[in-house]
Short mmCIF file of N, CA and C in Angstrom, two decimals:
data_model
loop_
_atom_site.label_atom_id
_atom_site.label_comp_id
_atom_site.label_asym_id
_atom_site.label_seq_id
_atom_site.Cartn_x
_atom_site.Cartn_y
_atom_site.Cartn_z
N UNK A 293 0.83 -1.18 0.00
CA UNK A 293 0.00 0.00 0.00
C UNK A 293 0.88 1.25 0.00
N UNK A 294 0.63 2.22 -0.90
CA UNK A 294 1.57 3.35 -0.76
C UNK A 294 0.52 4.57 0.13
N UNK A 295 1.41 5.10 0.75
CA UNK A 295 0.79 6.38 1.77
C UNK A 295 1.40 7.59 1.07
N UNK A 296 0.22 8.71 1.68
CA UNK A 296 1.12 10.19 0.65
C UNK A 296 1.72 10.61 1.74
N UNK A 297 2.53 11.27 1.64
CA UNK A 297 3.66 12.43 2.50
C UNK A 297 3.22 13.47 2.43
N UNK A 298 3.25 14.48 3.38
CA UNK A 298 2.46 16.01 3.36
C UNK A 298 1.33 15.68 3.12
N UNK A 299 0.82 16.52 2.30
CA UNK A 299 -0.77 17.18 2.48
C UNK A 299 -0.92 18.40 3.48
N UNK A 300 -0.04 18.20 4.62
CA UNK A 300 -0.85 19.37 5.53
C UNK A 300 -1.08 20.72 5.09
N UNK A 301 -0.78 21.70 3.79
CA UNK A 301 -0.47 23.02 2.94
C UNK A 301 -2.24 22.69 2.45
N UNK A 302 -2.51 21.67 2.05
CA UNK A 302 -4.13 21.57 1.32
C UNK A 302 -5.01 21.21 2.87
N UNK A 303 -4.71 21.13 3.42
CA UNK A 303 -5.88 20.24 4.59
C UNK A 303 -6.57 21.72 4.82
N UNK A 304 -5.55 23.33 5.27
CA UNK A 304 -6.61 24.57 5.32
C UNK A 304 -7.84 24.45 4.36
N UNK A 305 -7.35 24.02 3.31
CA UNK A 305 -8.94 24.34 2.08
C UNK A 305 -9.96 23.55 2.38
N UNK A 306 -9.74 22.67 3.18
CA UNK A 306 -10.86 21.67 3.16
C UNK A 306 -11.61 21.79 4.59
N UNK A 307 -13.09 22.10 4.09
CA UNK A 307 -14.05 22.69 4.91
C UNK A 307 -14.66 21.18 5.42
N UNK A 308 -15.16 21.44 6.93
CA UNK A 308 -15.59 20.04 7.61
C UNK A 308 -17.01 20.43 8.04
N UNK A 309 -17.85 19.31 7.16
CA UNK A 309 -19.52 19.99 8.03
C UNK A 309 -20.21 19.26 7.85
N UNK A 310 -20.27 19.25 9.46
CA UNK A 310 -20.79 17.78 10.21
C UNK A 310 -22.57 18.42 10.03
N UNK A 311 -22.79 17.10 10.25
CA UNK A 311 -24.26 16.27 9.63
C UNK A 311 -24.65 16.64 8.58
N UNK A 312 -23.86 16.56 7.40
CA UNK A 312 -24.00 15.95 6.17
C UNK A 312 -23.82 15.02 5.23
N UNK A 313 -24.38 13.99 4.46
CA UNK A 313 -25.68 14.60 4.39
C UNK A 313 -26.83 14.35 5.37
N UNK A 314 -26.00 13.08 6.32
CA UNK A 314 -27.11 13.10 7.25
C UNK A 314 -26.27 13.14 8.50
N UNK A 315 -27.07 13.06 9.57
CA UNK A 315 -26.74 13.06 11.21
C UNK A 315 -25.80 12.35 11.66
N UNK A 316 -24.75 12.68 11.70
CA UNK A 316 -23.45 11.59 12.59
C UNK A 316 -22.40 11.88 10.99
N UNK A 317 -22.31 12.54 10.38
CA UNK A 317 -21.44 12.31 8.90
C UNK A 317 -20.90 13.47 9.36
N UNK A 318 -19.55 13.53 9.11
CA UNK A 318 -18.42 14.87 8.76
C UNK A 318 -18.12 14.91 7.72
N UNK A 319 -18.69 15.57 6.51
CA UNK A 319 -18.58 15.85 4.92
C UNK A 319 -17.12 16.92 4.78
N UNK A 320 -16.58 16.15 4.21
CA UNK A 320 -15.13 16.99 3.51
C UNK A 320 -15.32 17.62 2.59
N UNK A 321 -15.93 18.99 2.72
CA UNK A 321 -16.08 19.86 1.26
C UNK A 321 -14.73 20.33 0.89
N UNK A 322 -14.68 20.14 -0.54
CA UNK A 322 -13.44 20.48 -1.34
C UNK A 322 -13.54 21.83 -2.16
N UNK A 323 -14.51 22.20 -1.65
CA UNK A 323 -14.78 23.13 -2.71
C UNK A 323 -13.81 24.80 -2.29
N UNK A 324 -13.39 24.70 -1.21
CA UNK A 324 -12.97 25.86 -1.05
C UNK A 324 -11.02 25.65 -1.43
N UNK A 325 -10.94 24.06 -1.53
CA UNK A 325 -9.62 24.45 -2.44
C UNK A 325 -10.15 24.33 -4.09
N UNK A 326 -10.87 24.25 -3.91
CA UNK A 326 -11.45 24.20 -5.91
C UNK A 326 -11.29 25.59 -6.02
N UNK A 327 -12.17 26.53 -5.26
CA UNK A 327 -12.04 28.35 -5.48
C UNK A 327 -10.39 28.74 -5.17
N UNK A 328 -9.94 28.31 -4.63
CA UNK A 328 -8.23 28.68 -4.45
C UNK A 328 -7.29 28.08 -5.81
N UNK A 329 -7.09 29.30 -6.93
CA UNK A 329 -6.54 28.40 -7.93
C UNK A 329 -4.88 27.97 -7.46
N UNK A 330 -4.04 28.63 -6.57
CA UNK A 330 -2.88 27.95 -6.64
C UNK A 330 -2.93 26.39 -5.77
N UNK A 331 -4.06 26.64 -4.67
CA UNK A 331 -4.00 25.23 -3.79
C UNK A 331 -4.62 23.89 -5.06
N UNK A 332 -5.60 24.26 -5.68
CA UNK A 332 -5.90 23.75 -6.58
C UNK A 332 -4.93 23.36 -7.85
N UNK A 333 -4.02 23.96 -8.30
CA UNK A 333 -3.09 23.54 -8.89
C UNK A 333 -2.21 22.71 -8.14
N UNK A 334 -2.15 23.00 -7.18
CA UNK A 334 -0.51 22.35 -6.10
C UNK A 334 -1.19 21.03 -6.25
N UNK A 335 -2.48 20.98 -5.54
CA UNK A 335 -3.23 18.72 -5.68
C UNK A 335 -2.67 18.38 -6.85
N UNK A 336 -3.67 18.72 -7.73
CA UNK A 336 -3.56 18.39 -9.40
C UNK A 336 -1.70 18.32 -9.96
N UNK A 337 -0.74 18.84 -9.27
CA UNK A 337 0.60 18.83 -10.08
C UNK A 337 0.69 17.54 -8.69
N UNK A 338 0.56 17.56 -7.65
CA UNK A 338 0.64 16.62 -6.96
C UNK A 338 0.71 15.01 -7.60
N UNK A 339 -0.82 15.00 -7.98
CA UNK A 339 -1.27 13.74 -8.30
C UNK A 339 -0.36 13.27 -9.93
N UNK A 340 -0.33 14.17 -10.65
CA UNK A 340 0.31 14.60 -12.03
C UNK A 340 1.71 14.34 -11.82
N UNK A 341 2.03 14.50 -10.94
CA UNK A 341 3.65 14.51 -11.07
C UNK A 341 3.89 13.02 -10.38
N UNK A 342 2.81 12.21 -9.78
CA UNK A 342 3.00 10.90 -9.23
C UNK A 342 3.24 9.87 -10.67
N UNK A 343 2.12 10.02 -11.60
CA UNK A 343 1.79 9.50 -12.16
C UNK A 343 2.46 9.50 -13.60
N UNK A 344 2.88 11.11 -13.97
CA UNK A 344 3.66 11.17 -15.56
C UNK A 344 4.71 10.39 -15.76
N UNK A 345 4.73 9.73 -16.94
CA UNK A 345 5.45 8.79 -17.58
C UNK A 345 5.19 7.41 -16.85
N UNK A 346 4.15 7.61 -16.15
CA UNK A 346 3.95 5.77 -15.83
C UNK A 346 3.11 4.79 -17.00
N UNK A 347 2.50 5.65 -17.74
CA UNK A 347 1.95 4.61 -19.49
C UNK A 347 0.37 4.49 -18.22
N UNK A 348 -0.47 5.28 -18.65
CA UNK A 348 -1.29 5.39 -17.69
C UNK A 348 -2.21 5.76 -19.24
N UNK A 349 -3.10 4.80 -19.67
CA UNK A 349 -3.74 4.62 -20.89
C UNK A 349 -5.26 5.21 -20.31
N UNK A 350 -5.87 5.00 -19.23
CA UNK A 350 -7.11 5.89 -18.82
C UNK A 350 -7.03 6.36 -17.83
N UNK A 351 -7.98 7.68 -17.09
CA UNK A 351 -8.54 7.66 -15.71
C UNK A 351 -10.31 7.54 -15.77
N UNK A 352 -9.93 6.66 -14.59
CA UNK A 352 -11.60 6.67 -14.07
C UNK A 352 -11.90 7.68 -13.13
N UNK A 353 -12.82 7.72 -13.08
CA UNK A 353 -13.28 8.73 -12.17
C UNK A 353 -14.95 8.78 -11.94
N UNK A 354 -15.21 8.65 -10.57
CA UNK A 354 -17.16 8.28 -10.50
C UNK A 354 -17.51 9.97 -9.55
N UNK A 355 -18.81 10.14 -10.58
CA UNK A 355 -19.14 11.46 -10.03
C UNK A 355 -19.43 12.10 -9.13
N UNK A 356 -19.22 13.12 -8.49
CA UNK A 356 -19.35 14.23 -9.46
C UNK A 356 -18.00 15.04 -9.21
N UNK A 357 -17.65 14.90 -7.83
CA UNK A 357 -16.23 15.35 -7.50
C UNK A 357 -15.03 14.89 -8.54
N UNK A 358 -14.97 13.13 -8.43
CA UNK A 358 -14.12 12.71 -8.82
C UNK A 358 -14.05 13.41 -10.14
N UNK A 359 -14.90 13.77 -11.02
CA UNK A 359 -14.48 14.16 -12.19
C UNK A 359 -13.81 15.74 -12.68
N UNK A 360 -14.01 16.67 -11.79
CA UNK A 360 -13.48 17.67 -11.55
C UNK A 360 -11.82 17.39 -11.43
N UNK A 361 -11.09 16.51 -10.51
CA UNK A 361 -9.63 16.14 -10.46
C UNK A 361 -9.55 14.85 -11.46
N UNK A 362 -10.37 13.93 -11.88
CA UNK A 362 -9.91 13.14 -13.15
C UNK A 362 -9.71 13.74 -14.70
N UNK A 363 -10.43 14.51 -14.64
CA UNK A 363 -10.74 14.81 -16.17
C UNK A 363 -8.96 15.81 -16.17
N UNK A 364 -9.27 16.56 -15.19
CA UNK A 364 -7.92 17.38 -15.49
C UNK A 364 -6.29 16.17 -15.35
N UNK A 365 -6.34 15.13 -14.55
CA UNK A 365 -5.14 14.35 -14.50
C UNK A 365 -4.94 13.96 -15.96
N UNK A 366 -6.53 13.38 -16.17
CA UNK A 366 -6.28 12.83 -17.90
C UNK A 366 -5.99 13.31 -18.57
N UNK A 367 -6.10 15.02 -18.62
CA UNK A 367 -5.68 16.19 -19.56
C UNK A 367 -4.17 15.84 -19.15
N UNK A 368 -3.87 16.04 -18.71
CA UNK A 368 -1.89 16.24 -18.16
C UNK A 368 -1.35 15.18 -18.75
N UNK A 369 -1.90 14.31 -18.62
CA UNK A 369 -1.10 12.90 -18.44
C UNK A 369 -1.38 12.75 -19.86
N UNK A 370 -2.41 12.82 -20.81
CA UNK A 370 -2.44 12.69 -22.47
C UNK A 370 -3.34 11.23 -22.04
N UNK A 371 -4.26 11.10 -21.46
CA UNK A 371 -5.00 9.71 -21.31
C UNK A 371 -6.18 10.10 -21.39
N UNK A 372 -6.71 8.64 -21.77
CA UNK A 372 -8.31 9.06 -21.58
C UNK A 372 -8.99 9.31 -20.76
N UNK A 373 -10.28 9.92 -20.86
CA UNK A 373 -10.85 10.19 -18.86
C UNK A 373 -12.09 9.33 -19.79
N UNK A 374 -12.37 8.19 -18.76
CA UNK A 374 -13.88 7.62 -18.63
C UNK A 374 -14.87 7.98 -16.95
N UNK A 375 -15.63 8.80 -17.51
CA UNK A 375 -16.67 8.63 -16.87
C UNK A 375 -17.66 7.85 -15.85
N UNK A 376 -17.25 7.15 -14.65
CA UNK A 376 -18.36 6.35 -13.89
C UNK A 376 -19.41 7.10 -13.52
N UNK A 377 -20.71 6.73 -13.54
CA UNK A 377 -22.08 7.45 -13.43
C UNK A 377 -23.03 6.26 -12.81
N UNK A 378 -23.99 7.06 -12.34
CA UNK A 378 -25.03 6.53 -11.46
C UNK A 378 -25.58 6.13 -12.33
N UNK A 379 -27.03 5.04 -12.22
CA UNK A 379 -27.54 4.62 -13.37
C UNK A 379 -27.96 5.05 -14.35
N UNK A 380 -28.49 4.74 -15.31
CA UNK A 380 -29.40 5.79 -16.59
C UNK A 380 -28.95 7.33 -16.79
N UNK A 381 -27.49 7.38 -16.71
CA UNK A 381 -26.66 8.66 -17.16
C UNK A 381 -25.73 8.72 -18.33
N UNK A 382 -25.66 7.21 -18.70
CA UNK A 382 -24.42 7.39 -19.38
C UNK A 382 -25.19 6.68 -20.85
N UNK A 383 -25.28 7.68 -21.98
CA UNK A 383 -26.22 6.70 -23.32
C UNK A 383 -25.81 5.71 -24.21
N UNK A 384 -24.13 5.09 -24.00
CA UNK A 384 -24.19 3.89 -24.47
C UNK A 384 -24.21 2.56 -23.48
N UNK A 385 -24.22 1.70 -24.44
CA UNK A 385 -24.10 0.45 -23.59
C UNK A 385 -23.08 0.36 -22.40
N UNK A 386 -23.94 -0.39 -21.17
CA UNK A 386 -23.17 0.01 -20.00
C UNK A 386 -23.04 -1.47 -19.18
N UNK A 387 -22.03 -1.35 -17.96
CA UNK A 387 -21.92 -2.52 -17.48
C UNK A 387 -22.42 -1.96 -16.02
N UNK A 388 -22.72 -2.27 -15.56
CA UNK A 388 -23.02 -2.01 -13.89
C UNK A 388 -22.16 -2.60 -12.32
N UNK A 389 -22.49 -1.93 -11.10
CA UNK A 389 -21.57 -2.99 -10.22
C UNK A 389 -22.51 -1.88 -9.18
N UNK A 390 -22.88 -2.80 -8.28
CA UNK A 390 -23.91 -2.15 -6.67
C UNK A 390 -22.42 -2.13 -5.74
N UNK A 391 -22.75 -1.18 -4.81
CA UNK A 391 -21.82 -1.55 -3.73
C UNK A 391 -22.67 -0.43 -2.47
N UNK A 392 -21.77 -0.89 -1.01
CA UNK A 392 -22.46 0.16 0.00
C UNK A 392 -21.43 0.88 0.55
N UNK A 393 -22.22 2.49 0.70
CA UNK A 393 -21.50 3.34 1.03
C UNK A 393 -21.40 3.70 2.22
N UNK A 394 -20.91 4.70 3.09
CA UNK A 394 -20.71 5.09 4.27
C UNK A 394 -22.61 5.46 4.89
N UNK A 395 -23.23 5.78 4.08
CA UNK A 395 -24.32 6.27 4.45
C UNK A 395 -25.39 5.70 3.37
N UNK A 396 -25.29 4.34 2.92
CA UNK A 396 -26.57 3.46 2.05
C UNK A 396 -25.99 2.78 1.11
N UNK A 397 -26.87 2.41 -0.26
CA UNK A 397 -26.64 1.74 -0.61
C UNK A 397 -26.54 2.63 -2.30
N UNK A 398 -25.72 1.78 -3.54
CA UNK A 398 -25.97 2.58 -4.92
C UNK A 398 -25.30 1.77 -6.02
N UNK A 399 -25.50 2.16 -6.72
CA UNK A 399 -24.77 1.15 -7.72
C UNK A 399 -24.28 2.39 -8.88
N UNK A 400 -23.33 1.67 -9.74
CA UNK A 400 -22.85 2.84 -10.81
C UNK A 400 -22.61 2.00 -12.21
N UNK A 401 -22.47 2.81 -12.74
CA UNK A 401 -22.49 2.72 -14.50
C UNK A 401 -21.17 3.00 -15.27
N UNK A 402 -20.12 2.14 -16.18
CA UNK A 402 -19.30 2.72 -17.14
C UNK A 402 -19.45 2.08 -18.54
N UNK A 403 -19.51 3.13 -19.27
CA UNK A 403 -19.44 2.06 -20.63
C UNK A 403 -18.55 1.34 -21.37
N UNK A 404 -19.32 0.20 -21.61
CA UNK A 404 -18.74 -1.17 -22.37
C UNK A 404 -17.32 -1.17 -22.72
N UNK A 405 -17.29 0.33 -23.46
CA UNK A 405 -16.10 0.00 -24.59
C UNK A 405 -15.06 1.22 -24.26
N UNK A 406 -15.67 1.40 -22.60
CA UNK A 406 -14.70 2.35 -21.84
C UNK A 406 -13.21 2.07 -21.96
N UNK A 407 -12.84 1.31 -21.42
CA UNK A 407 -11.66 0.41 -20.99
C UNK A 407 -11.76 -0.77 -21.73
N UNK A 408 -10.38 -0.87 -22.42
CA UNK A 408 -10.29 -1.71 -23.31
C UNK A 408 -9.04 -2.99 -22.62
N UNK A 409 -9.45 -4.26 -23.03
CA UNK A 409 -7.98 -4.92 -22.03
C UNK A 409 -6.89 -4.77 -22.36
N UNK A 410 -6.04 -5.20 -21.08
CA UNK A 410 -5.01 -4.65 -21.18
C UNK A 410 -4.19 -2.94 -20.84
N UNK A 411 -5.65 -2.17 -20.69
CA UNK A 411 -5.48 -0.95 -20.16
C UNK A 411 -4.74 -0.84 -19.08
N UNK A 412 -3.71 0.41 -18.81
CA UNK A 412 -3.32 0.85 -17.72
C UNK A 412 -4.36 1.78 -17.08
N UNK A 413 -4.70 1.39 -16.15
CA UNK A 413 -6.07 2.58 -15.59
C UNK A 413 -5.65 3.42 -14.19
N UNK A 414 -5.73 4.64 -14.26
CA UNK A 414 -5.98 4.77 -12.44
C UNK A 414 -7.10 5.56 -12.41
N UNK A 415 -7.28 5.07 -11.24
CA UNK A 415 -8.89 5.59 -10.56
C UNK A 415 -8.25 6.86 -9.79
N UNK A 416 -9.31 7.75 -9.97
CA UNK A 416 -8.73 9.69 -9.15
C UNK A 416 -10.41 9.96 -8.65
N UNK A 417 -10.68 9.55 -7.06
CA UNK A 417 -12.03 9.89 -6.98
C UNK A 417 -11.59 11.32 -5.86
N UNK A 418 -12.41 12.27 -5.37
CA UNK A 418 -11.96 13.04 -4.07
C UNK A 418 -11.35 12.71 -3.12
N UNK A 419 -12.34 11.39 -2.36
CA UNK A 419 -12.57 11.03 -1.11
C UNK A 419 -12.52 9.61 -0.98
N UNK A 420 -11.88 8.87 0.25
CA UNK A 420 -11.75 7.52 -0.02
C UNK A 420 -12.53 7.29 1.68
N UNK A 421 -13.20 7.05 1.83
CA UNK A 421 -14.23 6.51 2.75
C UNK A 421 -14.25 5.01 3.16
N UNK A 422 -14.94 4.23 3.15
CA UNK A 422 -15.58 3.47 3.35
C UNK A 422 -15.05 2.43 2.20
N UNK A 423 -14.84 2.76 0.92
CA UNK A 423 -13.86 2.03 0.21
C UNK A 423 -15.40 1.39 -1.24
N UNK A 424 -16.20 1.76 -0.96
CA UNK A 424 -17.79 1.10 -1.80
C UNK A 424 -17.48 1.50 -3.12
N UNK A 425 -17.69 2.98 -3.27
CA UNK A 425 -17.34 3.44 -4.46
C UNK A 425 -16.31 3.47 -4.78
N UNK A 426 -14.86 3.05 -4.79
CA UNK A 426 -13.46 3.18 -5.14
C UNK A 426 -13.53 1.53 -5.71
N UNK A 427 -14.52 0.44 -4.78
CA UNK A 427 -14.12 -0.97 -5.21
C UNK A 427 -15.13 -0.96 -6.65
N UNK A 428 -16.41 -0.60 -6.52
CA UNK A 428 -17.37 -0.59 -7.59
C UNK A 428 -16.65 0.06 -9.07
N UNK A 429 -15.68 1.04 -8.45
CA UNK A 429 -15.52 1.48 -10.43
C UNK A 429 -13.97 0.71 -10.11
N UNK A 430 -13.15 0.10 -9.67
CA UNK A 430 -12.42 -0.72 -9.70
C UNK A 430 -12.54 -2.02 -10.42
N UNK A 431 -13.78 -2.30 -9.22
CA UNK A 431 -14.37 -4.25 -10.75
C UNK A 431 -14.75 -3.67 -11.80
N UNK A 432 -15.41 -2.78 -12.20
CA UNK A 432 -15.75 -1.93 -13.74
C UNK A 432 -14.89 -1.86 -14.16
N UNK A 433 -13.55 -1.93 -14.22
CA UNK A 433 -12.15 -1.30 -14.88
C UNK A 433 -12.02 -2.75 -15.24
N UNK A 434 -11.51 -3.98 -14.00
CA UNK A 434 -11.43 -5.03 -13.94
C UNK A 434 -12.31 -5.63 -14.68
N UNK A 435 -13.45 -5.79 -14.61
CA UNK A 435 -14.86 -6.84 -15.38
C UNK A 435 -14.33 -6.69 -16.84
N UNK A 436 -13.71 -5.21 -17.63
CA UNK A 436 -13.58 -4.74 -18.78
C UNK A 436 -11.77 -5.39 -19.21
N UNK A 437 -11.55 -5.75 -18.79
CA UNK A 437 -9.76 -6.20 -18.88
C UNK A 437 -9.07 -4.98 -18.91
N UNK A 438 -9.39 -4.26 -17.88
CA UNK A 438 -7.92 -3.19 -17.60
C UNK A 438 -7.71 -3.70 -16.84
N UNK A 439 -6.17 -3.13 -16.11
CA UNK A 439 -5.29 -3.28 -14.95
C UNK A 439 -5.49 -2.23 -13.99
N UNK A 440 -5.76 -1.97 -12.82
CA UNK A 440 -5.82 -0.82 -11.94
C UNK A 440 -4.13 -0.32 -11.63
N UNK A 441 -3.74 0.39 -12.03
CA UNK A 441 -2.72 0.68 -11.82
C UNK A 441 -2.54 1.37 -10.09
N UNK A 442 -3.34 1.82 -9.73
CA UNK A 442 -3.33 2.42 -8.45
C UNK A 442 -4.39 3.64 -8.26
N UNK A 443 -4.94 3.71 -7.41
CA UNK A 443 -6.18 4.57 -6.83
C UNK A 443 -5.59 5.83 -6.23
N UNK A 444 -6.33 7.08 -6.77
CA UNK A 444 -5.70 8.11 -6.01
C UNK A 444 -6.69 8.99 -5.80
N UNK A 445 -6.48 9.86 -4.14
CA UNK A 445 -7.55 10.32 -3.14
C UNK A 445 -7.35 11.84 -3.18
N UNK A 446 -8.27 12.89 -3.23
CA UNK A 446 -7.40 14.00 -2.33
C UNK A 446 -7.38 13.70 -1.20
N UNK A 447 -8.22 13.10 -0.32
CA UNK A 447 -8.50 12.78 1.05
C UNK A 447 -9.14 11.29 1.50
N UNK A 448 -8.16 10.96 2.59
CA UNK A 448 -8.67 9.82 2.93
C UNK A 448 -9.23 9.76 4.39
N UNK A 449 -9.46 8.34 4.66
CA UNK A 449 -10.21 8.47 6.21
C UNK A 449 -10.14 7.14 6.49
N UNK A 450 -8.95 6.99 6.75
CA UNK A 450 -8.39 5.64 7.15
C UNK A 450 -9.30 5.29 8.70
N UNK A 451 -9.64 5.76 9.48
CA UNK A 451 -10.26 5.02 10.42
C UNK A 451 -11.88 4.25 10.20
N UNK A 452 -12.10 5.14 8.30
CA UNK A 452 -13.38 3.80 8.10
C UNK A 452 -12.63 2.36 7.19
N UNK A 453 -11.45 2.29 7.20
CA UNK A 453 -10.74 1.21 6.71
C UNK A 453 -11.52 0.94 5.50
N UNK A 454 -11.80 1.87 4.39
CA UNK A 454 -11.82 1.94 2.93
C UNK A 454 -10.50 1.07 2.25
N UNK A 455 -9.45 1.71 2.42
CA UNK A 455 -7.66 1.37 2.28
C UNK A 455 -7.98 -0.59 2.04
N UNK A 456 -8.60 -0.93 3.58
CA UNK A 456 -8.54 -2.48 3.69
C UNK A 456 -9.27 -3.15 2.03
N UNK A 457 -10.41 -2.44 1.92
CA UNK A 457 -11.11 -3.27 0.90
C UNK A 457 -10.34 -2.80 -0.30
N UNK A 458 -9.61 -2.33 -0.75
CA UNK A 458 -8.94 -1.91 -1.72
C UNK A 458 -7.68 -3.14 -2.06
N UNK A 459 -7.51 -3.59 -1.46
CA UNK A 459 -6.21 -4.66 -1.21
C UNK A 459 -6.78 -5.65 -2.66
N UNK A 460 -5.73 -6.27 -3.51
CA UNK A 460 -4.67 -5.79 -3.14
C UNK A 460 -3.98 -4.51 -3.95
N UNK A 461 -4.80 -3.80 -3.87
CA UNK A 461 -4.67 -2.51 -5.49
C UNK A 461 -3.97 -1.46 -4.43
N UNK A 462 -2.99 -1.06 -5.13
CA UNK A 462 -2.34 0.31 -4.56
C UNK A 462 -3.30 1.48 -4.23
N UNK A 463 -3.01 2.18 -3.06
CA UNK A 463 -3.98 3.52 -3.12
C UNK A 463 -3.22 4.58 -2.52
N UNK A 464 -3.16 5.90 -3.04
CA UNK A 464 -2.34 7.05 -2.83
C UNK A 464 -3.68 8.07 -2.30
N UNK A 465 -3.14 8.48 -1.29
CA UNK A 465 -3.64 9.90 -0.78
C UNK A 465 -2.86 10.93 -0.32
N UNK A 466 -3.68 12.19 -0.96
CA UNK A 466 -2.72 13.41 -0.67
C UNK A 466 -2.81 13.75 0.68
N UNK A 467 -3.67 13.67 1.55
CA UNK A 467 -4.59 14.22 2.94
C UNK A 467 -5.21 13.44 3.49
N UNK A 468 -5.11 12.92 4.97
CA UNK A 468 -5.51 12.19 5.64
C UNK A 468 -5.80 12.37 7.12
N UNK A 469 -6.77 12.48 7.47
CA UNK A 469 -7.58 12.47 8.69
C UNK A 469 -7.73 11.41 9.56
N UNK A 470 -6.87 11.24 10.54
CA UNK A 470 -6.88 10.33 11.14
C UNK A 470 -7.87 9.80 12.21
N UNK A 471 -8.79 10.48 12.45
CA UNK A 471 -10.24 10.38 13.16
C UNK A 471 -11.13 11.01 12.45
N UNK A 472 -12.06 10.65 13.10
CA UNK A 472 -13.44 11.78 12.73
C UNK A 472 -13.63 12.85 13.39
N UNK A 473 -12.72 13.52 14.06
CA UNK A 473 -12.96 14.79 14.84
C UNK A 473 -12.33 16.08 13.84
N UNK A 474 -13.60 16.95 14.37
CA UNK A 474 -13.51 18.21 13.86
C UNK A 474 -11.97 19.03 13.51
#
């Protein structure tokens, strides 16, 4: 398993607000390093500079966050960005995978002829939680014959042991919270 170093320069941007979306949840809004364009550049060259010249043929990315930091890695890196989506979002032929999240249940969508085998893929979602949605567009990459090359977080939350269900696929995070306290 690889761990990130630093982060603490991005952890100011990230706003904490508890009971969302429901009662007992501490929601990691990202949005106030999204409005900060240099903190926002610093992640993005972060994740970019992990990854250039590794032959990194797609990124995945499941919505709506994740695609805000995938689409731009895929720009850098010269790869494709595929799209994971909730059901009945995406208009070609699609493969599906259910999984449960920190707060219910959902399933997601990529298409067929997303990932081709043999792909080098990495997954770039925000937030690594609970580990539901990181494994769901993982077997989607997998079900399709790519390779997961390694999973990457702005933020993780290793005390819901997401990290564990990820095994045995590499996972990188920039920022990590080691409890759930404010």
């Amino acid at each position: 398993m690889v761990r990130a170093t630093g982060g603490a320069s991005f952890r100011e941007f990230i706003r904490t607000i508890p009971d969302f979306p429901r009662k007992g949840i501490l929601f990691r809004d990202i949005t106030p390093l999204l409005l900060n364009g240099p903190a926002f550049a610093g992640a993005i060259d972060v994740l970019y500079g992990r990854y250039a010249g590794k032959g990194i043929d797609k990124v995945v990315s499941v919505e709506a966050r994740g695609f805000i930091l995938g689409s731009v890695i895929a720009y850098k890196l010269g790869a494709g960005f595929v799209p994971v989506r909730k059901p009945g979002k995406l208009p070609a032929e699609t493969i599906r995978e259910s999984y449960t999240l920190e707060y219910g249940e959902d399933t997601l969508e990529m298409h067929t002829d997303a990932v081709q085998q043999g792909d080098s893929v990495l997954v770039v979602d925000d937030l690594l939680a609970t580990g539901g949605t990181a494994v769901a567009a993982s077997r989607l990459v997998e079900r399709c014959g790519g390779t997961v090359r390694e999973l990457a977080f702005l933020i993780g939350l290793p005390f819901l042991n997401g990290r564990e269900k990820l095994l045995p696929r590499d996972v990188f995070t920039i920022i990590e919270y080691q409890d759930e306290l404010l």
